[in-house]
mmCIF file of C-alpha atoms in Angstrom:
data_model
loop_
_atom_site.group_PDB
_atom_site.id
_atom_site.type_symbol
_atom_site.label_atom_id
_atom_site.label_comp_id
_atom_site.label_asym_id
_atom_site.label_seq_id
_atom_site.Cartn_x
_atom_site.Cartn_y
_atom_site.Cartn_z
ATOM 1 C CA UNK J 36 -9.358 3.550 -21.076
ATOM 2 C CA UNK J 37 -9.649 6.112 -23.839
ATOM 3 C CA UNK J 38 -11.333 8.473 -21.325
ATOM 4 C CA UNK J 39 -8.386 8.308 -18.981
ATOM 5 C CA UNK J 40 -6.081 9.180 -21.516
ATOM 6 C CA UNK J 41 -8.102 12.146 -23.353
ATOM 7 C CA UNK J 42 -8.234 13.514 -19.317
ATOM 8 C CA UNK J 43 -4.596 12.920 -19.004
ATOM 9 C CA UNK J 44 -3.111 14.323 -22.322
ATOM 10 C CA UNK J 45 -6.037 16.762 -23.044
ATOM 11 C CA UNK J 46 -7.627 17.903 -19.964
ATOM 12 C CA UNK J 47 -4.914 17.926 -17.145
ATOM 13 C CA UNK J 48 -2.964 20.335 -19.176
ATOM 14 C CA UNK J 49 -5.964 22.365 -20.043
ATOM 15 C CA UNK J 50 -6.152 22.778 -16.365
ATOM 16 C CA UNK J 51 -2.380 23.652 -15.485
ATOM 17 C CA UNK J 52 -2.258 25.681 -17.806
ATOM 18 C CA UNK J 53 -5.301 28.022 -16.623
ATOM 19 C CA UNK J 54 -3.940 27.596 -13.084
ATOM 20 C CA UNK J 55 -0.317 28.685 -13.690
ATOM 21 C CA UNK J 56 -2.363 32.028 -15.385
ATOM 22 C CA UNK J 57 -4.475 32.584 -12.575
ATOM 23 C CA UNK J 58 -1.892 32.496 -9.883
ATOM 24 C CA UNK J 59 0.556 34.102 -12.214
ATOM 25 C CA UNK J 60 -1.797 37.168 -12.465
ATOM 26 C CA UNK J 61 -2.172 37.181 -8.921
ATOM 27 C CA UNK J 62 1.172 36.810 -7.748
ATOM 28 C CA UNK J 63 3.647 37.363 -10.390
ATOM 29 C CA UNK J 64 5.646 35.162 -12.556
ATOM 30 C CA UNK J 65 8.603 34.840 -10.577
ATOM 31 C CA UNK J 66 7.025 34.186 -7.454
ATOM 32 C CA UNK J 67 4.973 31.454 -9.678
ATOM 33 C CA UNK J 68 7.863 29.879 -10.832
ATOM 34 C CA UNK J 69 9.103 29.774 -7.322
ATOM 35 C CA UNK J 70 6.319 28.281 -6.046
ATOM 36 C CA UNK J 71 6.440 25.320 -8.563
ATOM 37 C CA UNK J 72 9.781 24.615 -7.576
ATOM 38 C CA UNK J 73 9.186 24.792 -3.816
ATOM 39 C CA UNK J 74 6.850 22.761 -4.478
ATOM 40 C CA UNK J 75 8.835 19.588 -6.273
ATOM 41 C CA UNK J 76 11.326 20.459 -3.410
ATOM 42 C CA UNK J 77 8.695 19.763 -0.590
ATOM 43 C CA UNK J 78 7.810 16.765 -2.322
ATOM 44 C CA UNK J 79 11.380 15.240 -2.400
ATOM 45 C CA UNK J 80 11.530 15.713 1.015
ATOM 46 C CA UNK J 81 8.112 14.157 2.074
ATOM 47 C CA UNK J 82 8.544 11.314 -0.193
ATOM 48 C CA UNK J 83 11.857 10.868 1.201
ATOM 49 C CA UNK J 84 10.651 11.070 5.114
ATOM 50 C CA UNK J 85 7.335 9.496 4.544
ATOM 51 C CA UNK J 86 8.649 6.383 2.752
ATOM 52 C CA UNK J 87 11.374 5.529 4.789
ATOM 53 C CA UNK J 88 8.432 5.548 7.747
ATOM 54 C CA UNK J 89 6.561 2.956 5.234
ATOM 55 C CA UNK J 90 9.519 0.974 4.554
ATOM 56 C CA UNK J 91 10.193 0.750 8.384
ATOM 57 C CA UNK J 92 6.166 -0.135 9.322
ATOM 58 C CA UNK J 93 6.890 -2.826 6.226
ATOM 59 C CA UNK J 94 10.085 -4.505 7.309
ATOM 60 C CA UNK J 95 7.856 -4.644 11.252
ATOM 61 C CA UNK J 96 5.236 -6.287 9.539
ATOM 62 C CA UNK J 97 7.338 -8.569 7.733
ATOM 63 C CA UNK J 98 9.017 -9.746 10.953
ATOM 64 C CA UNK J 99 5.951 -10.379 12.781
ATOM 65 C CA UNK J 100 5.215 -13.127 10.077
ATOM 66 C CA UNK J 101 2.401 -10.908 8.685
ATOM 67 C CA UNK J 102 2.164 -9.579 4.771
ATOM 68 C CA UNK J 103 2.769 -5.359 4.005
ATOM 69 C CA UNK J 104 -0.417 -5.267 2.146
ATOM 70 C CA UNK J 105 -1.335 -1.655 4.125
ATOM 71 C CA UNK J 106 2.574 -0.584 3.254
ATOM 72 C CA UNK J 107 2.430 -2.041 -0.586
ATOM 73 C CA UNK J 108 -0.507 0.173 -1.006
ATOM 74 C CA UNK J 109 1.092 3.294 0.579
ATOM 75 C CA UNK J 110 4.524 2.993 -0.921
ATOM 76 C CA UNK J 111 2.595 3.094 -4.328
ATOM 77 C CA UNK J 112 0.629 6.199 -3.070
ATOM 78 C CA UNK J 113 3.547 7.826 -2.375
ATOM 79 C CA UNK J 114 5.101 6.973 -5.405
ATOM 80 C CA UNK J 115 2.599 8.121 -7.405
ATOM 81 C CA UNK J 116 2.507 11.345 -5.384
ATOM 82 C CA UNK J 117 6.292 12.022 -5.757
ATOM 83 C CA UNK J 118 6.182 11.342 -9.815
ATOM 84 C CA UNK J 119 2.325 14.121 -9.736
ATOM 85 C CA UNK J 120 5.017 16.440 -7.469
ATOM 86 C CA UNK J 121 7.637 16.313 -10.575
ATOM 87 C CA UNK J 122 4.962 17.080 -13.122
ATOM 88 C CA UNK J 123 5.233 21.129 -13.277
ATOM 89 C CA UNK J 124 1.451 22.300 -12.343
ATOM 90 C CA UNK J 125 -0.361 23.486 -8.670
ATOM 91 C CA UNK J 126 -3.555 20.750 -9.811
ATOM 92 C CA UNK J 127 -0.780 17.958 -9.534
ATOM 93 C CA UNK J 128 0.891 18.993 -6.475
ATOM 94 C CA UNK J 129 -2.140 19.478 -4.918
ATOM 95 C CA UNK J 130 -3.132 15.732 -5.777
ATOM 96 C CA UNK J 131 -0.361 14.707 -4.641
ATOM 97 C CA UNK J 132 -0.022 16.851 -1.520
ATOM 98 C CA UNK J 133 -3.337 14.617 -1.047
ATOM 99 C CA UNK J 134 -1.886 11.586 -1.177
ATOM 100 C CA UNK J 135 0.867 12.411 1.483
ATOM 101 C CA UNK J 136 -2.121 12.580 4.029
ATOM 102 C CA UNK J 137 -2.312 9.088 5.468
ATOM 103 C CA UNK J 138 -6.093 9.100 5.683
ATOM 104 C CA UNK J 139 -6.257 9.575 1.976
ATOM 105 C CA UNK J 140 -3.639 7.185 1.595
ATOM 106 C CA UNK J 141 -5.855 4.787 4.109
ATOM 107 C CA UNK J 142 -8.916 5.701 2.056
ATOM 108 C CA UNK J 143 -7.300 5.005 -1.257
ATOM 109 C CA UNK J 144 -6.112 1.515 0.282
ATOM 110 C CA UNK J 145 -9.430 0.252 1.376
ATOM 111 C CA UNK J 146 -10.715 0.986 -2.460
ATOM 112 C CA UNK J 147 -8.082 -0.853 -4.071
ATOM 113 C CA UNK J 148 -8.836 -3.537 -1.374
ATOM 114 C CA UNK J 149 -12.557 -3.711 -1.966
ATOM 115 C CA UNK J 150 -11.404 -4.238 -5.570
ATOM 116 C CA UNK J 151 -8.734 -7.030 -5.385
ATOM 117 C CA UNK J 152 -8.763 -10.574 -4.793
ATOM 118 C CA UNK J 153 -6.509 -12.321 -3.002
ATOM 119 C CA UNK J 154 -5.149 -15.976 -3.987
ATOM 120 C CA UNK J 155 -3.549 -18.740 -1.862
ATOM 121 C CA UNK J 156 -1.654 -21.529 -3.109
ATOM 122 C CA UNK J 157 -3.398 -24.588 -3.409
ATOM 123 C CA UNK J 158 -2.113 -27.371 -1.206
ATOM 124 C CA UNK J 159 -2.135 -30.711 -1.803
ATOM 125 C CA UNK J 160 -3.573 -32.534 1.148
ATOM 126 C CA UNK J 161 -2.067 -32.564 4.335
ATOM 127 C CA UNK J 162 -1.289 -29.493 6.658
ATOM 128 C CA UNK J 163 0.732 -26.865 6.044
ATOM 129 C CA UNK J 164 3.215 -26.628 8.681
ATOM 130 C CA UNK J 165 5.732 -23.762 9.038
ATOM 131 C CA UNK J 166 9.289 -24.675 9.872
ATOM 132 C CA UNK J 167 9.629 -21.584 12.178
ATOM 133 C CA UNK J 168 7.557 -23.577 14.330
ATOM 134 C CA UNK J 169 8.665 -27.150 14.195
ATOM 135 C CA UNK J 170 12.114 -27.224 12.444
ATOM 136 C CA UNK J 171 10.414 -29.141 9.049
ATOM 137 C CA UNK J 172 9.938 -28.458 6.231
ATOM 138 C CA UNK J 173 7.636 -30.979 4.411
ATOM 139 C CA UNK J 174 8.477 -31.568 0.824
ATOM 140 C CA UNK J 175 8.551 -34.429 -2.013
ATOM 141 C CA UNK J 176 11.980 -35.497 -4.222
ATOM 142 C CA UNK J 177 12.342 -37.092 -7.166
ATOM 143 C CA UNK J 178 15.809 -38.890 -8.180
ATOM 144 C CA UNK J 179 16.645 -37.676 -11.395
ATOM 145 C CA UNK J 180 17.686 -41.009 -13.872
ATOM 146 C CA UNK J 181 21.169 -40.761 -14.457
ATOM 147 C CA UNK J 182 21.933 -39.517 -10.551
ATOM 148 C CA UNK J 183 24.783 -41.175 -8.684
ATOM 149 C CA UNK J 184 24.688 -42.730 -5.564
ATOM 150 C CA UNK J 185 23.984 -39.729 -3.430
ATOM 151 C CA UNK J 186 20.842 -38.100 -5.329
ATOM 152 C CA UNK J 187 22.661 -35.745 -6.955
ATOM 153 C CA UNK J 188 22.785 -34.734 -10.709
ATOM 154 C CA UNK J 189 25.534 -36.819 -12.452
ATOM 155 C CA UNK J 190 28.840 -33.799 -13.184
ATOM 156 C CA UNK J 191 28.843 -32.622 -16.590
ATOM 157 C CA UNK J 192 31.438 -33.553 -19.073
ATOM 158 C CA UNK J 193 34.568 -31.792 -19.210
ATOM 159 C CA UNK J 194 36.424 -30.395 -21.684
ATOM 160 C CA UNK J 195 40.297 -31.749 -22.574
#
């Protein structure tokens, strides 16, 4: 953890900073500056396009009853790419110019796969059954002391 903040604060700068010189000497400081805001520019509008196709492929998955994992994991890399595309520097954009490829993005999702584990809810006996399907929904109750004749919760006291 300390090495990814000494890189971050320390070493990321160290390189902007050598980067903006180098390109500044070769193509002037104006043209420099221009290029570091065409650059944020470019990445508003690909993190605009690009996540409103995620969000779509998402809201598809969703409906065919099947989780966004793939879309979680892009959404993030494009999130990540648009906040690198903010940071002032041509090392940063060109990360996150990166991460607007989808095979990077795909690449950087089956990592993050290979290093997750996945949960389910533990069920108590029985089968699950979906009420998409069959129209049930399986479930226990309790009645709460105090409840009146209906199940419900008893009202609350008013106020005079």
């Amino acid at each position: 953890m300390v090495f990814a903040l000494v890189l971050i604060f320390l070493v990321l700068p160290a390189v902007e900073i050598f980067l903006f010189i180098v390109v500044g000497e070769a193509i002037g400081a104006l043209a420099t500056i221009a290029l570091v805001f065409g650059a944020g520019a470019l990445g508003i509008v690909l993190v605009r396009a690009q996540g409103l196709q995620t969000m779509r492929r998402a809201q598809a998955s969703i409906e065919r009853g099947e989780a966004p994992v793939r879309e979680a994991v892009e959404g993030l890399c494009l999130f990540i790419a648009g906040m690198l595309l903010i940071v002032p520097g041509f090392f940063t954009d060109i990360l996150a110019l990166l991460l607007f490829l989808p095979p990077t993005r795909r690449m950087m999702a089956r990592a993050m796969a290979a290093r997750m584990t996945v949960m389910g809810a533990a069920r108590r006996g029985g089968t699950a059954r979906s009420s998409a399907t069959s129209g049930v929904i399986e479930g226990d109750f309790e009645v709460m002391p105090g409840a009146n004749d209906n199940g419900n919760p008893p009202e609350p006291p008013r106020l005079p």
